[in-house]
Structures are given as C-alpha cells and as structure tokens.
PDB file of C-alpha atoms and ligand atoms in Angstrom:
ATOM      1  CA  MET A   1     222.646  74.243 246.541  1.00  0.00           C
ATOM      2  CA  THR A   2     220.219  75.644 248.390  1.00  0.00           C
ATOM      3  CA  LEU A   3     216.764  74.229 248.390  1.00  0.00           C
ATOM      4  CA  ARG A   4     213.425  75.787 248.502  1.00  0.00           C
ATOM      5  CA  GLN A   5     210.952  75.034 251.448  1.00  0.00           C
ATOM      6  CA  GLN A   6     207.842  73.697 250.046  1.00  0.00           C
ATOM      7  CA  GLN A   7     204.538  75.568 250.179  1.00  0.00           C
ATOM      8  CA  THR A   8     200.955  74.589 250.184  1.00  0.00           C
ATOM      9  CA  LEU A   9     197.514  76.560 250.861  1.00  0.00           C
ATOM     10  CA  ALA A  10     196.688  78.522 253.799  1.00  0.00           C
ATOM     11  CA  ARG A  11     193.000  77.235 253.465  1.00  0.00           C
ATOM     12  CA  SER A  12     190.854  75.684 250.961  1.00  0.00           C
ATOM     13  CA  ALA A  13     189.376  77.423 247.927  1.00  0.00           C
ATOM     14  CA  THR A  14     187.104  76.566 244.937  1.00  0.00           C
ATOM     15  CA  VAL A  15     186.368  77.008 241.756  1.00  0.00           C
ATOM     16  CA  THR A  16     183.363  76.115 239.562  1.00  0.00           C
ATOM     17  CA  GLY A  17     182.299  75.885 236.023  1.00  0.00           C
ATOM     18  CA  MET A  18     182.033  73.642 232.874  1.00  0.00           C
ATOM     19  CA  GLY A  19     184.220  70.833 231.801  1.00  0.00           C
ATOM     20  CA  PHE A  20     185.579  71.526 228.331  1.00  0.00           C
ATOM     21  CA  LEU A  21     185.307  67.814 227.109  1.00  0.00           C
ATOM     22  CA  THR A  22     182.155  66.323 228.852  1.00  0.00           C
ATOM     23  CA  GLY A  23     180.293  69.834 229.312  1.00  0.00           C
ATOM     24  CA  ALA A  24     179.317  68.775 232.858  1.00  0.00           C
ATOM     25  CA  ASP A  25     178.966  71.355 235.840  1.00  0.00           C
ATOM     26  CA  ILE A  26     182.070  70.802 238.000  1.00  0.00           C
ATOM     27  CA  THR A  27     182.808  71.853 241.527  1.00  0.00           C
ATOM     28  CA  LEU A  28     186.782  71.500 242.551  1.00  0.00           C
ATOM     29  CA  HIS A  29     188.260  72.342 245.803  1.00  0.00           C
ATOM     30  CA  PHE A  30     192.013  72.855 246.241  1.00  0.00           C
ATOM     31  CA  HIS A  31     192.909  71.603 250.059  1.00  0.00           C
ATOM     32  CA  PRO A  32     195.873  72.099 251.948  1.00  0.00           C
ATOM     33  CA  ALA A  33     198.020  69.045 252.218  1.00  0.00           C
ATOM     34  CA  PRO A  34     201.103  67.906 254.768  1.00  0.00           C
ATOM     35  CA  GLU A  35     204.385  68.316 253.259  1.00  0.00           C
ATOM     36  CA  ASN A  36     205.830  65.760 250.918  1.00  0.00           C
ATOM     37  CA  THR A  37     202.590  64.777 249.817  1.00  0.00           C
ATOM     38  CA  GLY A  38     202.878  66.525 246.431  1.00  0.00           C
ATOM     39  CA  ILE A  39     199.478  67.186 244.100  1.00  0.00           C
ATOM     40  CA  THR A  40     196.974  64.579 243.943  1.00  0.00           C
ATOM     41  CA  PHE A  41     193.543  64.568 242.380  1.00  0.00           C
ATOM     42  CA  GLN A  42     190.601  62.822 243.968  1.00  0.00           C
ATOM     43  CA  ARG A  43     187.180  61.880 242.356  1.00  0.00           C
ATOM     44  CA  LEU A  44     184.263  62.837 244.791  1.00  0.00           C
ATOM     45  CA  ASP A  45     181.806  61.285 242.480  1.00  0.00           C
ATOM     46  CA  LEU A  46     183.954  57.787 242.706  1.00  0.00           C
ATOM     47  CA  PRO A  47     183.111  56.922 246.176  1.00  0.00           C
ATOM     48  CA  GLY A  48     185.914  54.653 247.485  1.00  0.00           C
ATOM     49  CA  THR A  49     188.637  55.675 244.814  1.00  0.00           C
ATOM     50  CA  GLU A  50     191.909  57.202 246.361  1.00  0.00           C
ATOM     51  CA  PRO A  51     193.784  60.430 245.377  1.00  0.00           C
ATOM     52  CA  ILE A  52     195.511  60.039 242.200  1.00  0.00           C
ATOM     53  CA  PRO A  53     199.243  61.326 242.362  1.00  0.00           C
ATOM     54  CA  ALA A  54     199.554  63.992 239.812  1.00  0.00           C
ATOM     55  CA  THR A  55     203.160  62.266 238.754  1.00  0.00           C
ATOM     56  CA  LEU A  56     204.375  60.590 235.421  1.00  0.00           C
ATOM     57  CA  ASP A  57     203.817  57.314 236.765  1.00  0.00           C
ATOM     58  CA  PHE A  58     200.163  57.838 236.568  1.00  0.00           C
ATOM     59  CA  VAL A  59     199.842  59.577 233.318  1.00  0.00           C
ATOM     60  CA  VAL A  60     197.528  57.786 230.640  1.00  0.00           C
ATOM     61  CA  PRO A  61     197.880  58.197 226.919  1.00  0.00           C
ATOM     62  CA  ARG A  62     195.736  60.900 225.509  1.00  0.00           C
ATOM     63  CA  GLN A  63     195.469  62.967 222.442  1.00  0.00           C
ATOM     64  CA  ARG A  64     196.041  66.733 223.176  1.00  0.00           C
ATOM     65  CA  ARG A  65     195.719  66.682 226.855  1.00  0.00           C
ATOM     66  CA  THR A  66     197.277  65.193 230.182  1.00  0.00           C
ATOM     67  CA  ALA A  67     195.177  62.777 232.027  1.00  0.00           C
ATOM     68  CA  ILE A  68     196.068  60.704 234.997  1.00  0.00           C
ATOM     69  CA  SER A  69     194.549  57.438 236.180  1.00  0.00           C
ATOM     70  CA  LYS A  70     194.860  55.279 239.240  1.00  0.00           C
ATOM     71  CA  GLY A  71     192.431  52.339 240.513  1.00  0.00           C
ATOM     72  CA  GLY A  72     189.674  52.860 238.235  1.00  0.00           C
ATOM     73  CA  ALA A  73     189.441  56.585 238.584  1.00  0.00           C
ATOM     74  CA  THR A  74     190.717  58.907 235.918  1.00  0.00           C
ATOM     75  CA  VAL A  75     191.164  62.782 235.558  1.00  0.00           C
ATOM     76  CA  GLU A  76     191.243  64.334 232.241  1.00  0.00           C
ATOM     77  CA  MET A  77     192.894  67.623 231.395  1.00  0.00           C
ATOM     78  CA  THR A  78     194.972  68.020 234.375  1.00  0.00           C
ATOM     79  CA  GLU A  79     197.624  70.246 233.074  1.00  0.00           C
ATOM     80  CA  HIS A  80     195.881  73.843 233.310  1.00  0.00           C
ATOM     81  CA  VAL A  81     195.047  73.301 237.054  1.00  0.00           C
ATOM     82  CA  MET A  82     198.793  71.723 237.446  1.00  0.00           C
ATOM     83  CA  ALA A  83     200.013  75.079 235.747  1.00  0.00           C
ATOM     84  CA  ALA A  84     198.222  76.966 238.408  1.00  0.00           C
ATOM     85  CA  LEU A  85     199.601  75.049 241.150  1.00  0.00           C
ATOM     86  CA  ALA A  86     203.338  74.956 239.706  1.00  0.00           C
ATOM     87  CA  GLY A  87     203.147  78.484 238.856  1.00  0.00           C
ATOM     88  CA  LEU A  88     202.511  79.730 242.259  1.00  0.00           C
ATOM     89  CA  GLN A  89     205.340  76.947 243.464  1.00  0.00           C
ATOM     90  CA  ILE A  90     202.295  75.377 245.319  1.00  0.00           C
ATOM     91  CA  ASP A  91     203.908  71.873 246.019  1.00  0.00           C
ATOM     92  CA  ASN A  92     201.150  69.854 248.171  1.00  0.00           C
ATOM     93  CA  CYS A  93     197.454  70.027 247.495  1.00  0.00           C
ATOM     94  CA  LEU A  94     194.734  67.730 247.483  1.00  0.00           C
ATOM     95  CA  VAL A  95     192.599  68.314 244.525  1.00  0.00           C
ATOM     96  CA  GLN A  96     188.910  66.978 244.846  1.00  0.00           C
ATOM     97  CA  LEU A  97     186.767  67.162 242.060  1.00  0.00           C
ATOM     98  CA  ASP A  98     182.912  65.760 241.354  1.00  0.00           C
ATOM     99  CA  GLY A  99     183.267  64.784 237.712  1.00  0.00           C
ATOM    100  CA  PRO A 100     186.065  63.512 235.438  1.00  0.00           C
ATOM    101  CA  GLU A 101     187.674  66.780 234.461  1.00  0.00           C
ATOM    102  CA  PRO A 102     188.495  70.412 236.026  1.00  0.00           C
ATOM    103  CA  PRO A 103     186.218  73.415 235.261  1.00  0.00           C
ATOM    104  CA  GLY A 104     187.712  74.841 231.962  1.00  0.00           C
ATOM    105  CA  GLY A 105     187.272  78.512 232.993  1.00  0.00           C
ATOM    106  CA  ASP A 106     188.099  80.266 230.267  1.00  0.00           C
ATOM    107  CA  GLY A 107     190.943  78.046 228.722  1.00  0.00           C
ATOM    108  CA  SER A 108     193.628  79.379 230.634  1.00  0.00           C
ATOM    109  CA  SER A 109     194.871  79.245 234.558  1.00  0.00           C
ATOM    110  CA  LEU A 110     193.420  82.264 235.369  1.00  0.00           C
ATOM    111  CA  HIS A 111     190.368  81.027 237.226  1.00  0.00           C
ATOM    112  CA  CYS A 112     192.592  78.737 239.342  1.00  0.00           C
ATOM    113  CA  ILE A 113     195.256  81.349 239.961  1.00  0.00           C
ATOM    114  CA  GLN A 114     192.664  83.709 241.477  1.00  0.00           C
ATOM    115  CA  ALA A 115     191.251  81.233 243.754  1.00  0.00           C
ATOM    116  CA  LEU A 116     194.619  79.966 245.138  1.00  0.00           C
ATOM    117  CA  LEU A 117     195.905  83.383 245.574  1.00  0.00           C
ATOM    118  CA  ASP A 118     192.432  84.329 247.420  1.00  0.00           C
ATOM    119  CA  ALA A 119     193.188  81.433 249.688  1.00  0.00           C
ATOM    120  CA  GLY A 120     197.105  82.286 250.397  1.00  0.00           C
ATOM    121  CA  LEU A 121     200.261  80.188 250.617  1.00  0.00           C
ATOM    122  CA  VAL A 122     201.971  79.103 253.617  1.00  0.00           C
ATOM    123  CA  THR A 123     205.425  77.676 253.810  1.00  0.00           C
ATOM    124  CA  GLN A 124     206.135  74.221 255.216  1.00  0.00           C
ATOM    125  CA  SER A 125     209.496  72.776 256.855  1.00  0.00           C
ATOM    126  CA  ALA A 126     210.636  70.314 254.366  1.00  0.00           C
ATOM    127  CA  ASP A 127     212.837  71.309 251.240  1.00  0.00           C
ATOM    128  CA  ARG A 128     211.193  70.964 247.720  1.00  0.00           C
ATOM    129  CA  PRO A 129     213.559  68.372 245.599  1.00  0.00           C
ATOM    130  CA  LEU A 130     215.523  69.897 243.072  1.00  0.00           C
ATOM    131  CA  LEU A 131     216.882  68.490 239.776  1.00  0.00           C
ATOM    132  CA  VAL A 132     219.384  70.320 238.246  1.00  0.00           C
ATOM    133  CA  LEU A 133     219.913  69.610 234.315  1.00  0.00           C
ATOM    134  CA  GLU A 134     223.578  68.109 233.692  1.00  0.00           C
ATOM    135  CA  HIS A 135     223.090  66.061 230.600  1.00  0.00           C
ATOM    136  CA  GLU A 136     221.027  67.025 226.959  1.00  0.00           C
ATOM    137  CA  CYS A 137     218.152  65.024 226.687  1.00  0.00           C
ATOM    138  CA  ARG A 138     215.969  65.334 223.406  1.00  0.00           C
ATOM    139  CA  VAL A 139     212.708  63.826 222.396  1.00  0.00           C
ATOM    140  CA  THR A 140     211.445  64.361 219.078  1.00  0.00           C
ATOM    141  CA  GLY A 141     207.769  63.724 217.412  1.00  0.00           C
ATOM    142  CA  GLU A 142     206.734  60.929 214.938  1.00  0.00           C
ATOM    143  CA  ARG A 143     205.276  63.507 212.831  1.00  0.00           C
ATOM    144  CA  ASP A 144     204.818  67.239 212.082  1.00  0.00           C
ATOM    145  CA  HIS A 145     208.731  67.932 212.866  1.00  0.00           C
ATOM    146  CA  SER A 146     207.693  68.585 216.583  1.00  0.00           C
ATOM    147  CA  VAL A 147     210.855  68.376 219.010  1.00  0.00           C
ATOM    148  CA  ILE A 148     211.588  69.045 222.631  1.00  0.00           C
ATOM    149  CA  SER A 149     215.185  69.232 224.335  1.00  0.00           C
ATOM    150  CA  ALA A 150     216.152  70.090 227.511  1.00  0.00           C
ATOM    151  CA  GLY A 151     219.548  70.597 228.835  1.00  0.00           C
ATOM    152  CA  PRO A 152     222.120  72.695 231.724  1.00  0.00           C
ATOM    153  CA  VAL A 153     221.226  76.331 232.019  1.00  0.00           C
ATOM    154  CA  PRO A 154     223.901  78.671 233.650  1.00  0.00           C
ATOM    155  CA  ARG A 155     221.241  80.425 235.770  1.00  0.00           C
ATOM    156  CA  ARG A 156     219.517  78.535 238.736  1.00  0.00           C
ATOM    157  CA  THR A 157     215.972  78.415 237.311  1.00  0.00           C
ATOM    158  CA  LEU A 158     213.670  76.844 234.716  1.00  0.00           C
ATOM    159  CA  VAL A 159     213.994  78.234 231.348  1.00  0.00           C
ATOM    160  CA  ILE A 160     211.326  77.268 228.795  1.00  0.00           C
ATOM    161  CA  THR A 161     211.879  78.274 225.256  1.00  0.00           C
ATOM    162  CA  PHE A 162     209.051  77.545 222.948  1.00  0.00           C
ATOM    163  CA  GLU A 163     208.773  78.054 219.099  1.00  0.00           C
ATOM    164  CA  LEU A 164     205.267  77.448 217.346  1.00  0.00           C
ATOM    165  CA  ASP A 165     205.092  77.455 213.359  1.00  0.00           C
ATOM    166  CA  TYR A 166     202.159  75.690 211.805  1.00  0.00           C
ATOM    167  CA  GLY A 167     203.273  76.988 208.601  1.00  0.00           C
ATOM    168  CA  PRO A 168     202.303  79.672 206.031  1.00  0.00           C
ATOM    169  CA  ARG A 169     198.668  78.573 205.601  1.00  0.00           C
ATOM    170  CA  SER A 170     197.931  78.493 209.174  1.00  0.00           C
ATOM    171  CA  PRO A 171     195.750  81.397 210.822  1.00  0.00           C
ATOM    172  CA  ILE A 172     198.071  81.225 213.728  1.00  0.00           C
ATOM    173  CA  ARG A 173     201.435  83.027 213.035  1.00  0.00           C
ATOM    174  CA  PRO A 174     204.715  81.714 214.026  1.00  0.00           C
ATOM    175  CA  GLN A 175     205.712  82.938 217.441  1.00  0.00           C
ATOM    176  CA  MET A 176     208.570  82.382 219.817  1.00  0.00           C
ATOM    177  CA  LEU A 177     209.170  83.084 223.421  1.00  0.00           C
ATOM    178  CA  THR A 178     211.546  82.306 226.380  1.00  0.00           C
ATOM    179  CA  PHE A 179     210.020  82.328 229.907  1.00  0.00           C
ATOM    180  CA  GLU A 180     212.518  82.468 232.923  1.00  0.00           C
ATOM    181  CA  PHE A 181     210.486  80.871 235.695  1.00  0.00           C
ATOM    182  CA  SER A 182     209.181  83.062 238.626  1.00  0.00           C
ATOM    183  CA  PRO A 183     205.888  82.674 240.227  1.00  0.00           C
ATOM    184  CA  GLU A 184     205.621  86.542 239.485  1.00  0.00           C
ATOM    185  CA  LEU A 185     206.069  86.332 235.966  1.00  0.00           C
ATOM    186  CA  PHE A 186     203.983  83.443 235.503  1.00  0.00           C
ATOM    187  CA  VAL A 187     200.979  85.160 236.975  1.00  0.00           C
ATOM    188  CA  THR A 188     201.451  88.430 234.969  1.00  0.00           C
ATOM    189  CA  ASN A 189     202.949  86.983 231.397  1.00  0.00           C
ATOM    190  CA  PHE A 190     201.084  83.448 231.221  1.00  0.00           C
ATOM    191  CA  SER A 191     198.300  82.420 233.577  1.00  0.00           C
ATOM    192  CA  PHE A 192     195.570  84.278 231.359  1.00  0.00           C
ATOM    193  CA  ALA A 193     196.833  82.640 227.994  1.00  0.00           C
ATOM    194  CA  ARG A 194     193.943  80.521 226.628  1.00  0.00           C
ATOM    195  CA  THR A 195     194.082  77.153 225.057  1.00  0.00           C
ATOM    196  CA  PHE A 196     193.214  77.234 220.959  1.00  0.00           C
ATOM    197  CA  ILE A 197     192.170  75.103 218.838  1.00  0.00           C
ATOM    198  CA  LEU A 198     191.691  75.274 215.079  1.00  0.00           C
ATOM    199  CA  GLU A 199     187.540  75.264 213.886  1.00  0.00           C
ATOM    200  CA  SER A 200     188.226  71.885 211.841  1.00  0.00           C
ATOM    201  CA  GLU A 201     189.665  70.357 215.105  1.00  0.00           C
ATOM    202  CA  ALA A 202     186.887  71.374 217.314  1.00  0.00           C
ATOM    203  CA  ALA A 203     184.476  69.861 214.708  1.00  0.00           C
ATOM    204  CA  ALA A 204     186.500  66.918 214.740  1.00  0.00           C
ATOM    205  CA  LEU A 205     185.984  66.346 218.613  1.00  0.00           C
ATOM    206  CA  LYS A 206     182.103  67.594 218.736  1.00  0.00           C
ATOM    207  CA  ALA A 207     181.969  64.680 216.078  1.00  0.00           C
ATOM    208  CA  GLN A 208     183.536  62.312 218.516  1.00  0.00           C
ATOM    209  CA  GLY A 209     181.188  63.403 221.225  1.00  0.00           C
ATOM    210  CA  TYR A 210     183.464  66.073 223.029  1.00  0.00           C
ATOM    211  CA  GLY A 211     183.184  69.708 223.801  1.00  0.00           C
ATOM    212  CA  SER A 212     179.574  69.773 222.903  1.00  0.00           C
ATOM    213  CA  ARG A 213     178.683  72.706 225.119  1.00  0.00           C
ATOM    214  CA  ILE A 214     181.946  74.625 224.234  1.00  0.00           C
ATOM    215  CA  THR A 215     181.283  78.126 222.113  1.00  0.00           C
ATOM    216  CA  PRO A 216     183.758  80.328 220.549  1.00  0.00           C
ATOM    217  CA  GLY A 217     183.498  82.550 223.484  1.00  0.00           C
ATOM    218  CA  ASP A 218     184.874  80.031 225.915  1.00  0.00           C
ATOM    219  CA  LEU A 219     188.197  79.510 224.269  1.00  0.00           C
ATOM    220  CA  LEU A 220     190.152  80.632 221.216  1.00  0.00           C
ATOM    221  CA  ILE A 221     188.826  78.691 218.156  1.00  0.00           C
ATOM    222  CA  PHE A 222     190.918  79.753 215.176  1.00  0.00           C
ATOM    223  CA  GLY A 223     189.064  80.457 211.704  1.00  0.00           C
ATOM    224  CA  PRO A 224     190.791  80.978 208.594  1.00  0.00           C
ATOM    225  CA  ASN A 225     191.170  84.676 209.290  1.00  0.00           C
ATOM    226  CA  GLY A 226     191.666  84.321 213.282  1.00  0.00           C
ATOM    227  CA  PRO A 227     190.014  83.725 216.530  1.00  0.00           C
ATOM    228  CA  ILE A 228     186.100  83.341 215.810  1.00  0.00           C
ATOM    229  CA  GLY A 229     183.936  85.595 218.220  1.00  0.00           C
ATOM    230  CA  ASN A 230     186.721  86.311 220.109  1.00  0.00           C
ATOM    231  CA  GLU A 231     190.116  88.627 220.622  1.00  0.00           C
ATOM    232  CA  LEU A 232     193.569  87.672 221.381  1.00  0.00           C
ATOM    233  CA  ARG A 233     194.989  88.743 224.730  1.00  0.00           C
ATOM    234  CA  ALA A 234     197.996  89.227 223.231  1.00  0.00           C
ATOM    235  CA  TRP A 235     199.387  88.717 219.766  1.00  0.00           C
ATOM    236  CA  ASP A 236     201.310  85.878 220.848  1.00  0.00           C
ATOM    237  CA  GLU A 237     198.855  84.164 223.232  1.00  0.00           C
ATOM    238  CA  CYS A 238     198.915  80.959 221.609  1.00  0.00           C
ATOM    239  CA  VAL A 239     202.732  80.231 222.476  1.00  0.00           C
ATOM    240  CA  ARG A 240     202.270  81.590 225.990  1.00  0.00           C
ATOM    241  CA  HIS A 241     199.746  78.991 226.315  1.00  0.00           C
ATOM    242  CA  LYS A 242     202.145  76.171 225.018  1.00  0.00           C
ATOM    243  CA  ILE A 243     204.519  77.482 227.840  1.00  0.00           C
ATOM    244  CA  LEU A 244     201.718  77.346 230.439  1.00  0.00           C
ATOM    245  CA  ASP A 245     201.081  73.764 229.110  1.00  0.00           C
ATOM    246  CA  CYS A 246     204.752  73.033 229.830  1.00  0.00           C
ATOM    247  CA  VAL A 247     204.734  74.412 232.891  1.00  0.00           C
ATOM    248  CA  GLY A 248     201.665  72.158 234.015  1.00  0.00           C
ATOM    249  CA  ASP A 249     203.646  69.123 232.141  1.00  0.00           C
ATOM    250  CA  PHE A 250     206.727  69.542 233.891  1.00  0.00           C
ATOM    251  CA  ALA A 251     205.194  69.385 237.280  1.00  0.00           C
ATOM    252  CA  LEU A 252     204.608  66.026 237.061  1.00  0.00           C
ATOM    253  CA  LEU A 253     208.284  65.585 237.946  1.00  0.00           C
ATOM    254  CA  GLY A 254     207.207  66.276 241.364  1.00  0.00           C
ATOM    255  CA  CYS A 255     210.205  68.669 241.984  1.00  0.00           C
ATOM    256  CA  ASP A 256     211.826  72.048 240.950  1.00  0.00           C
ATOM    257  CA  LEU A 257     213.919  72.115 237.772  1.00  0.00           C
ATOM    258  CA  HIS A 258     217.078  74.015 237.070  1.00  0.00           C
ATOM    259  CA  GLY A 259     217.477  73.714 233.193  1.00  0.00           C
ATOM    260  CA  HIS A 260     216.702  74.795 229.961  1.00  0.00           C
ATOM    261  CA  PHE A 261     213.894  73.188 227.953  1.00  0.00           C
ATOM    262  CA  ARG A 262     213.573  74.276 224.346  1.00  0.00           C
ATOM    263  CA  ALA A 263     210.223  73.082 222.497  1.00  0.00           C
ATOM    264  CA  TYR A 264     209.400  73.370 218.757  1.00  0.00           C
ATOM    265  CA  ARG A 265     205.763  72.378 218.441  1.00  0.00           C
ATOM    266  CA  SER A 266     205.696  70.097 221.046  1.00  0.00           C
ATOM    267  CA  GLY A 267     202.518  68.779 222.998  1.00  0.00           C
ATOM    268  CA  HIS A 268     201.664  67.028 226.145  1.00  0.00           C
ATOM    269  CA  ALA A 269     202.970  63.455 224.824  1.00  0.00           C
ATOM    270  CA  LEU A 270     206.135  65.008 224.184  1.00  0.00           C
ATOM    271  CA  ASN A 271     206.453  67.068 227.535  1.00  0.00           C
ATOM    272  CA  HIS A 272     205.950  63.735 229.229  1.00  0.00           C
ATOM    273  CA  ALA A 273     208.572  61.953 227.089  1.00  0.00           C
ATOM    274  CA  ILE A 274     211.254  64.691 227.690  1.00  0.00           C
ATOM    275  CA  CYS A 275     210.431  64.400 231.645  1.00  0.00           C
ATOM    276  CA  ARG A 276     210.557  60.575 231.757  1.00  0.00           C
ATOM    277  CA  GLN A 277     213.929  60.933 230.164  1.00  0.00           C
ATOM    278  CA  VAL A 278     215.303  63.748 232.145  1.00  0.00           C
ATOM    279  CA  ALA A 279     214.130  61.632 235.368  1.00  0.00           C
ATOM    280  CA  ALA A 280     216.148  58.776 234.236  1.00  0.00           C
ATOM    281  CA  ALA A 281     219.362  60.642 233.553  1.00  0.00           C
ATOM    282  CA  HIS A 282     219.297  62.465 236.702  1.00  0.00           C
ATOM    283  CA  ARG A 283     219.298  62.303 240.420  1.00  0.00           C
ATOM    284  CA  LEU A 284     217.083  64.449 242.529  1.00  0.00           C
ATOM    285  CA  ILE A 285     218.832  66.630 245.191  1.00  0.00           C
ATOM    286  CA  ASP A 286     216.552  66.413 248.400  1.00  0.00           C
ATOM    287  CA  ASP A 287     216.773  66.529 252.071  1.00  0.00           C
ATOM    288  CA  HIS A 288     218.770  63.282 251.984  1.00  0.00           C
ATOM    289  CA  SER A 289     221.368  64.356 249.355  1.00  0.00           C
ATOM    290  CA  ASP A 290     224.054  66.103 252.092  1.00  0.00           C
ATOM    291  CA  GLU A 291     227.147  65.368 249.851  1.00  0.00           C
ATOM    292  CA  GLU A 292     225.455  67.375 247.081  1.00  0.00           C
ATOM    293  CA  ARG A 293     224.410  70.159 249.073  1.00  0.00           C
ATOM    294  CA  HIS A 294     227.599  70.644 251.196  1.00  0.00           C
ATOM    295  CA  ALA A 295     229.707  70.101 247.874  1.00  0.00           C
ATOM    296  CA  ALA A 296     227.626  72.993 246.049  1.00  0.00           C
TER     297      ALA A 296
HETATM  298 ZN1   ZN B 301     196.647  73.654 227.513  1.00  0.00          ZN
END
C-alpha cells in the first residue's frame, strides 16, 4: 500500500468576511505547519489559548454544524474550512482567527480554496496515515430516517454517495450524487456548492439570536418556490454541498480514507458518529506499519 506524502502550504494565506452565526467581521489566516501536526485552529482574540486540534476528540455537540473546543476556546462552523483543506489534501495547517467562527464567504468553500491555491502547496517528507475500510459500519439518526454507512471499496480512494430527499412538499428536490475523491474534482464540482437552509429554519435561528446579518444573497435560503433572491449554481447544488460537508467532517479522522461512504439525509452529528465507529473498528496504516506496507 503506497502512502501519500503529507502536504502543507507554501506560504500563509488570509480570508476575511462575516461570520454567519455571530455576524462578526472575522480575519482568518492559514499558516504552513510542520508534518504530523495536522489541522489546528487558534483563537487570536483569546490570548493564551492553545491551538485546538481539528479531530474527533475535540468535537463538541452542536445543531447543524461542526464545532471544536479545547481549554476554554471554541471554534464554530469549522466544516467548510476543513473541506477546503481536505479537498486540496492539505494535511498540516495552523488556522488562526480573531473570532469564534471562520468568515462564511458565500456559504461554500470557494473563498478558502482560492486563498489556499494562491498560497500554493508543498510536499513534506512524512507519509499521510491511511485508513482502509474493511468492515461495514453504519449509524442511523434518531428521527427523519437519516442513515450513513461505510464499507470497503474496490478502488483505492474515498467514495461518497449522498442521497437527499426531504419529501414531496419540500422546495428542495430529491437528489443523489457519487463523488470519487480527487482534489481536482473537489475543486471543480463541489467547492462552489453553498450551504442551504429553509426560510422557516432561518427565521428560527434569527429568533435564537443567530445569523442576524445574513441576507438571502449570502447563502441559499429556500422559500416555497426555491431559493430566495438567489439562483442555484447547479440544479443539485444542495447534495453537492452535503458531500462538501462530508469531506470536511471526515477530515476530523486525520488520515486518508479508502472506502465507500453512503449517506441518506445525513448531517454533521451522523458524520461524526460514523467516523468514530470507523476509527474504532480499524487500524491506521502509517510510517510504522511496516508489515502492512510490505504485505500489500
Ligand atoms: Zn455545510
């Protein structure tokens, strides 16, 4: 089994903009990081707090988003930044930001992808650990029939199939797509897909004090007849975004994956749960797994 070499950035990159939850103006820096340090997020507005590793161990429960927390510092909505990094196979990066969440951009990963591609990538000497799916894993949601499973795949890559069906009365049409991972395909077919929300859900969030600065132009807000004040970038932009979310959430495992993940209406909580189950049922192949490498 040939492992891929780890990558980091050639130089630092910056994105700025409004955080969707808090409405705060945020500056975020991506910095190169040494091999085997993974992705970490550091709150510059909380002096003295350490970088938070973007791994499953530091995920804290949230509705409709991924958040990580350590030592009194929390970063909300990490998933679209993580998707941009994982989509480009950037394994080591220190993400510093001056607020509780990254800039939301247009609700996709495009703003991060552009900054990261401008900075450029460098290959490092250490190998990227790999997890090869050998056992079937499966997690179901408590409500709404959501389910996600993971199992072996004949190809040596990560494959994600996502099916989204919110029923006949939803303004979001049923849609399904399979993504056989490559950075090129991620950038072209998925990185532009924006987060989406129903008008009623947006109103409920605003009532809770979230998203007060968001307007329909900032992301996809669905009314009864489709997106309000906005046009879809692809008819199936929603399922593309759900796959983008999976790429970002699966990166919390901190390794490459060879396996087929099949999701039906899955969200962040189920994505985390399947990753925990997959990690518990498998061993990582890394620099120290000489037997596996020679046997492969
Ligand atoms: Zn998302």
